[in-house]
JSON list of C-alpha atoms in Angstrom, two decimals:
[
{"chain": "N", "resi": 14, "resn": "UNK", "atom": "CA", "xyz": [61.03, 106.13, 63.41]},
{"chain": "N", "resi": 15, "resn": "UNK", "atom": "CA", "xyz": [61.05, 108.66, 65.62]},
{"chain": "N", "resi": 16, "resn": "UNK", "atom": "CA", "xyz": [59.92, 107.60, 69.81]},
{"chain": "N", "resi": 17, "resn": "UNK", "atom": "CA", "xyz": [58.00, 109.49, 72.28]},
{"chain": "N", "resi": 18, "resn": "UNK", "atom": "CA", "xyz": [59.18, 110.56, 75.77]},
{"chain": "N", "resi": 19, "resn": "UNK", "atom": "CA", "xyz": [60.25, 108.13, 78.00]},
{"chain": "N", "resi": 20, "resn": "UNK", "atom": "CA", "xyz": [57.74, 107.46, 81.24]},
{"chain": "N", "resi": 21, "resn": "UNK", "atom": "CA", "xyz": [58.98, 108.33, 84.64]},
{"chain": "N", "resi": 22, "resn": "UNK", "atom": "CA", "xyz": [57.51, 106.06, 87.31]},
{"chain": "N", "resi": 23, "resn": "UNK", "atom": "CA", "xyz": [57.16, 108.23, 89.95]},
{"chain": "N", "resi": 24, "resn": "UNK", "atom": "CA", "xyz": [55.23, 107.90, 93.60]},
{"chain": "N", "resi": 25, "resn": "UNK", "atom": "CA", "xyz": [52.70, 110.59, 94.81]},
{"chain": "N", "resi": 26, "resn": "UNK", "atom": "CA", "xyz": [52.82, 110.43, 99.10]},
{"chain": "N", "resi": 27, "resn": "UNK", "atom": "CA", "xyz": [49.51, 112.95, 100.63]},
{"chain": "N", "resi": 28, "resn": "UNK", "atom": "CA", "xyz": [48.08, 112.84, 103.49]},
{"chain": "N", "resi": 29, "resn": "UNK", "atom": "CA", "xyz": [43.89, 113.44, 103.16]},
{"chain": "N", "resi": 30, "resn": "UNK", "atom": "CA", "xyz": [41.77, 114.43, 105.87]},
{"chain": "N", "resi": 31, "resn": "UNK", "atom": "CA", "xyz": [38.23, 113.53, 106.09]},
{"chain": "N", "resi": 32, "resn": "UNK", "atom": "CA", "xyz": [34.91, 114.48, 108.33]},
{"chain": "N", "resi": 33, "resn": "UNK", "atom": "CA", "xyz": [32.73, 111.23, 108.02]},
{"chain": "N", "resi": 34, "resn": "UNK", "atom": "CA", "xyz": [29.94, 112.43, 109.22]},
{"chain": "N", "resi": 35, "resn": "UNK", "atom": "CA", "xyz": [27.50, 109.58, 108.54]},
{"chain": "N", "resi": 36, "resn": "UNK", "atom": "CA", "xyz": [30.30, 106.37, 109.91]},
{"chain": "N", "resi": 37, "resn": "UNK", "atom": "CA", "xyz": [26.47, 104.39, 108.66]},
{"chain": "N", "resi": 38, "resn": "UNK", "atom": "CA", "xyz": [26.25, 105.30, 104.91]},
{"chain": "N", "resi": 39, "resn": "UNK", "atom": "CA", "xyz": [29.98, 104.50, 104.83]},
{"chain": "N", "resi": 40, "resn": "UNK", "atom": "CA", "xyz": [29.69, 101.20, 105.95]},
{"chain": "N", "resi": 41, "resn": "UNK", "atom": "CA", "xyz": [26.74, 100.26, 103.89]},
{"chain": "N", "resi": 42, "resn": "UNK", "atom": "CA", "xyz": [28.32, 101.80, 101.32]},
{"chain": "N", "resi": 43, "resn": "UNK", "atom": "CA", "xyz": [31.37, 99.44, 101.61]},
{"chain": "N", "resi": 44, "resn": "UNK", "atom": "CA", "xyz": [29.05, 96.55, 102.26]},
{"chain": "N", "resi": 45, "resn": "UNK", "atom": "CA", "xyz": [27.25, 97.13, 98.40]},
{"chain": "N", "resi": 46, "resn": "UNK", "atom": "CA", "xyz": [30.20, 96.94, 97.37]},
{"chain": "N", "resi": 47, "resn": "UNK", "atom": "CA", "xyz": [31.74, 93.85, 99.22]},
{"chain": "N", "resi": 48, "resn": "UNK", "atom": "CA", "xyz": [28.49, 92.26, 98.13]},
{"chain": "N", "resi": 49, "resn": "UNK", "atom": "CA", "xyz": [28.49, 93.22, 94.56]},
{"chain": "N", "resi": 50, "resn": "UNK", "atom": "CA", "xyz": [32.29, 92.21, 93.97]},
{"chain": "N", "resi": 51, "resn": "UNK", "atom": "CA", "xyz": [33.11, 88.88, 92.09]},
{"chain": "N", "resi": 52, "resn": "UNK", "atom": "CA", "xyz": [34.69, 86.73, 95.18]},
{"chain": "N", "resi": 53, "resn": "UNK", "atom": "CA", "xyz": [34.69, 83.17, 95.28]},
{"chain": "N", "resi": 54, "resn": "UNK", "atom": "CA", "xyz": [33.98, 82.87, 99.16]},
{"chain": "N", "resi": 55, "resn": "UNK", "atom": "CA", "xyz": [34.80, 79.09, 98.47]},
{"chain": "N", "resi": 56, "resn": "UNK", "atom": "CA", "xyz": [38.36, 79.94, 98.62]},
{"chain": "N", "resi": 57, "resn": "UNK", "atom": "CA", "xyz": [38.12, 82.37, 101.35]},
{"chain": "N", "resi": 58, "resn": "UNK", "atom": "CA", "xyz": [39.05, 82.46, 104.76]},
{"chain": "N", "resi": 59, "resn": "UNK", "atom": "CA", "xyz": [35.83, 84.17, 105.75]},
{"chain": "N", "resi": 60, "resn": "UNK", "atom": "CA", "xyz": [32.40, 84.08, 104.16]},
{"chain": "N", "resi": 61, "resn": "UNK", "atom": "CA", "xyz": [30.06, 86.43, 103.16]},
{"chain": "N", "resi": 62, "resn": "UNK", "atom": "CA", "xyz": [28.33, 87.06, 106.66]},
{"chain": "N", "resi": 63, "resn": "UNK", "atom": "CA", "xyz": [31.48, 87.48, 108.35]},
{"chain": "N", "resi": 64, "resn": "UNK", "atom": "CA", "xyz": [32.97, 90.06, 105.82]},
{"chain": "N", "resi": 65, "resn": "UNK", "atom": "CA", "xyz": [30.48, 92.19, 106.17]},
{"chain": "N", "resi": 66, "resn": "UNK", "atom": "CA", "xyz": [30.04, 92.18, 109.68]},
{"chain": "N", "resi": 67, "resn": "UNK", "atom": "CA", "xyz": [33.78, 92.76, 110.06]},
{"chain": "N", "resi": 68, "resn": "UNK", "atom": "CA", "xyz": [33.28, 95.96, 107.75]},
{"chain": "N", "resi": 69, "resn": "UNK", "atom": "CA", "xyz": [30.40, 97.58, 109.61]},
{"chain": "N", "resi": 70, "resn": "UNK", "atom": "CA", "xyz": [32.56, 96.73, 113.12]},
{"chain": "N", "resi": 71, "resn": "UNK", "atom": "CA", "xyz": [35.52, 98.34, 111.30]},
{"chain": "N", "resi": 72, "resn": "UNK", "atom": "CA", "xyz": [34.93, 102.41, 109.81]},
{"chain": "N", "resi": 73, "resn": "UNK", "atom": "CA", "xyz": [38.56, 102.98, 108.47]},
{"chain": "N", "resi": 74, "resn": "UNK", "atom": "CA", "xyz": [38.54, 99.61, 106.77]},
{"chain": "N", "resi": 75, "resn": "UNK", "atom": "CA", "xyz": [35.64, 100.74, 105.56]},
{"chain": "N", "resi": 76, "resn": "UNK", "atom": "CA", "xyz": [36.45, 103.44, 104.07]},
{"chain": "N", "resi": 77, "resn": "UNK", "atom": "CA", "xyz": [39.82, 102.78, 103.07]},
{"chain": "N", "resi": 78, "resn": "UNK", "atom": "CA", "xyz": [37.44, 100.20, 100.82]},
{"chain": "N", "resi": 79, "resn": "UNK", "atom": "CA", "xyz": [35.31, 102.86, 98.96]},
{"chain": "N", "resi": 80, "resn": "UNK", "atom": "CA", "xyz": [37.96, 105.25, 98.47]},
{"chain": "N", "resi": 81, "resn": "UNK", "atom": "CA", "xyz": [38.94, 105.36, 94.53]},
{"chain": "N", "resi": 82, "resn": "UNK", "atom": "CA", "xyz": [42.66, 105.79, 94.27]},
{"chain": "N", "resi": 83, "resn": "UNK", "atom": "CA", "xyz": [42.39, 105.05, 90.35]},
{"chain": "N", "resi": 84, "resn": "UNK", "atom": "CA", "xyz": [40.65, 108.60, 90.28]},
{"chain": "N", "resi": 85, "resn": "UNK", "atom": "CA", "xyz": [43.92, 110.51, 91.39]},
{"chain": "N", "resi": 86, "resn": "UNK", "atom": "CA", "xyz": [45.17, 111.35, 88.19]},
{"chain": "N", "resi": 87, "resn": "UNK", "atom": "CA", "xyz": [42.21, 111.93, 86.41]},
{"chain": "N", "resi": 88, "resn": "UNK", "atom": "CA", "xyz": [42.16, 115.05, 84.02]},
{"chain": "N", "resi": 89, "resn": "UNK", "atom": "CA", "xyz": [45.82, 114.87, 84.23]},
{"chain": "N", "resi": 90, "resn": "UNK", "atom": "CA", "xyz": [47.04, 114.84, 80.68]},
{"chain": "N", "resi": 91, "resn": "UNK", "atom": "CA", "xyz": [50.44, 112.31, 79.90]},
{"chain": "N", "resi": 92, "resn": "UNK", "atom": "CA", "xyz": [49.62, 110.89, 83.37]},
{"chain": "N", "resi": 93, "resn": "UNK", "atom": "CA", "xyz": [48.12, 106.76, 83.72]},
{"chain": "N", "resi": 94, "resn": "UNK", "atom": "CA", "xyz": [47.27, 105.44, 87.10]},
{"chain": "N", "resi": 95, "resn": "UNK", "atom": "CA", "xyz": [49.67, 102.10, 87.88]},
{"chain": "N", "resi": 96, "resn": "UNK", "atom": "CA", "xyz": [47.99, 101.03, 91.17]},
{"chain": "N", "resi": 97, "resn": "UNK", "atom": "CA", "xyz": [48.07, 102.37, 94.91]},
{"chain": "N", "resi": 98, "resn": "UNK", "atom": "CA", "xyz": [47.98, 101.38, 98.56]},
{"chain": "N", "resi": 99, "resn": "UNK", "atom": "CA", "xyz": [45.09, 103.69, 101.11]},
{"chain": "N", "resi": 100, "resn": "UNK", "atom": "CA", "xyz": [44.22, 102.76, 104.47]},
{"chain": "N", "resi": 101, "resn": "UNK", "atom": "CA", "xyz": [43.06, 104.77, 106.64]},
{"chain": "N", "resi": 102, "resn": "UNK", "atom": "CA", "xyz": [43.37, 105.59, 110.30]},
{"chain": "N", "resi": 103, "resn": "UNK", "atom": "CA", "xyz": [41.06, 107.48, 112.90]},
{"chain": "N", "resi": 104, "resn": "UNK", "atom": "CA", "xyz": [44.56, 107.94, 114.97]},
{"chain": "N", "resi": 105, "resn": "UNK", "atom": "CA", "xyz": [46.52, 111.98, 115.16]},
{"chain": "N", "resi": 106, "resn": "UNK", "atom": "CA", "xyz": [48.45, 111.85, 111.74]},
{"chain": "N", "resi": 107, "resn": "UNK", "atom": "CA", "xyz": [52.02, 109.73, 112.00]},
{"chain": "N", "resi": 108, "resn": "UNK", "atom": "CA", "xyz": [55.31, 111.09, 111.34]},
{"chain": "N", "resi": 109, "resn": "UNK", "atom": "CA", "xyz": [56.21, 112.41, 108.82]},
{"chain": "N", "resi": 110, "resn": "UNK", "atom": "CA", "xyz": [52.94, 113.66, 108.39]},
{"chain": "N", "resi": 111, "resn": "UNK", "atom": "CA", "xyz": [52.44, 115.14, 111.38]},
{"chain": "N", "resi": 112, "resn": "UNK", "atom": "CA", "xyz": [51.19, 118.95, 111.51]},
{"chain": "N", "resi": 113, "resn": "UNK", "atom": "CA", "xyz": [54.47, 121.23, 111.87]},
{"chain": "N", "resi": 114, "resn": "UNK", "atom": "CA", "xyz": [52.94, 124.22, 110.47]},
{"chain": "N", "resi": 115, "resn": "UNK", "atom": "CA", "xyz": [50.19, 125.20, 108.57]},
{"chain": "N", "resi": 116, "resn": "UNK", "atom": "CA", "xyz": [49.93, 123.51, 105.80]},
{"chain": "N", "resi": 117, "resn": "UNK", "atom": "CA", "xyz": [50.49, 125.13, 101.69]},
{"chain": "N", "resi": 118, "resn": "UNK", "atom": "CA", "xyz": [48.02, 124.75, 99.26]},
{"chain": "N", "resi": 119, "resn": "UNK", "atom": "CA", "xyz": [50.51, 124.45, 96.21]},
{"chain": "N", "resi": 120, "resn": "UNK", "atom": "CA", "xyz": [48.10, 125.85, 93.61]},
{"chain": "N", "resi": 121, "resn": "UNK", "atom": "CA", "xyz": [48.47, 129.51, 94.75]},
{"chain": "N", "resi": 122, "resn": "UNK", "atom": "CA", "xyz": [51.18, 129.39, 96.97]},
{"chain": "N", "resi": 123, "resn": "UNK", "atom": "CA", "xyz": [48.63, 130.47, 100.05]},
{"chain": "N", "resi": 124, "resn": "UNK", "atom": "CA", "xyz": [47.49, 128.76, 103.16]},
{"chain": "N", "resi": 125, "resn": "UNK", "atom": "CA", "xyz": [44.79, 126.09, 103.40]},
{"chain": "N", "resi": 126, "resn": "UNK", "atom": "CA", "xyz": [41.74, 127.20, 105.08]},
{"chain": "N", "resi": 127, "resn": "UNK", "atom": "CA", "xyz": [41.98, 126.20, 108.50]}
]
């Protein structure tokens, strides 16, 4: 019997700006979904209430909670999303992300708009 290719595990690190320019649809739009999710607040540390007040205190937590990381790969052919990590931060970017030089966008080999 003959076996397919073996899978490579392999770890995609990007940085992604964003302009949220409406910080109010975000956090509503985290709070649907907060609401909507199966939790058992019983074995919680918080309840309801306080999770969403926490989220619309708390833009990059909200956001970092709508953001669909299982959507990367999608229309990739031989490639199956395995899970991810996304937070987000309203900070200047961290090493070793930080801006050096305008950036490449890989698809043509030019610059990124600016």
């Amino acid at each position: 019997m003959e076996q397919g290719p073996t899978p490579v595990r392999m770890q995609i690190y990007c940085r992604v700006e964003v302009l949220v320019t409406d910080p109010a649809a975000v956090t509503a739009h985290a709070v649907a979904d907060l609401r909507a999710a199966d939790i058992d607040w019983s074995t919680e540390e918080d309840d309801l209430a306080t999770a969403v007040e926490e989220l619309r205190a708390d833009l990059p937590t909200s956001l970092a909670g709508v953001v669909d990381l299982g959507r990367l790969a999608d229309g990739i052919p031989g490639v199956e999303f395995r899970g991810g990590l996304c937070w987000a931060e309203s900070e200047p970017p961290r090493d070793p992300f930080r801006e050096t030089s305008q950036p490449q966008d890989r698809r043509n080999g030019g610059d990124l708009p600016g």
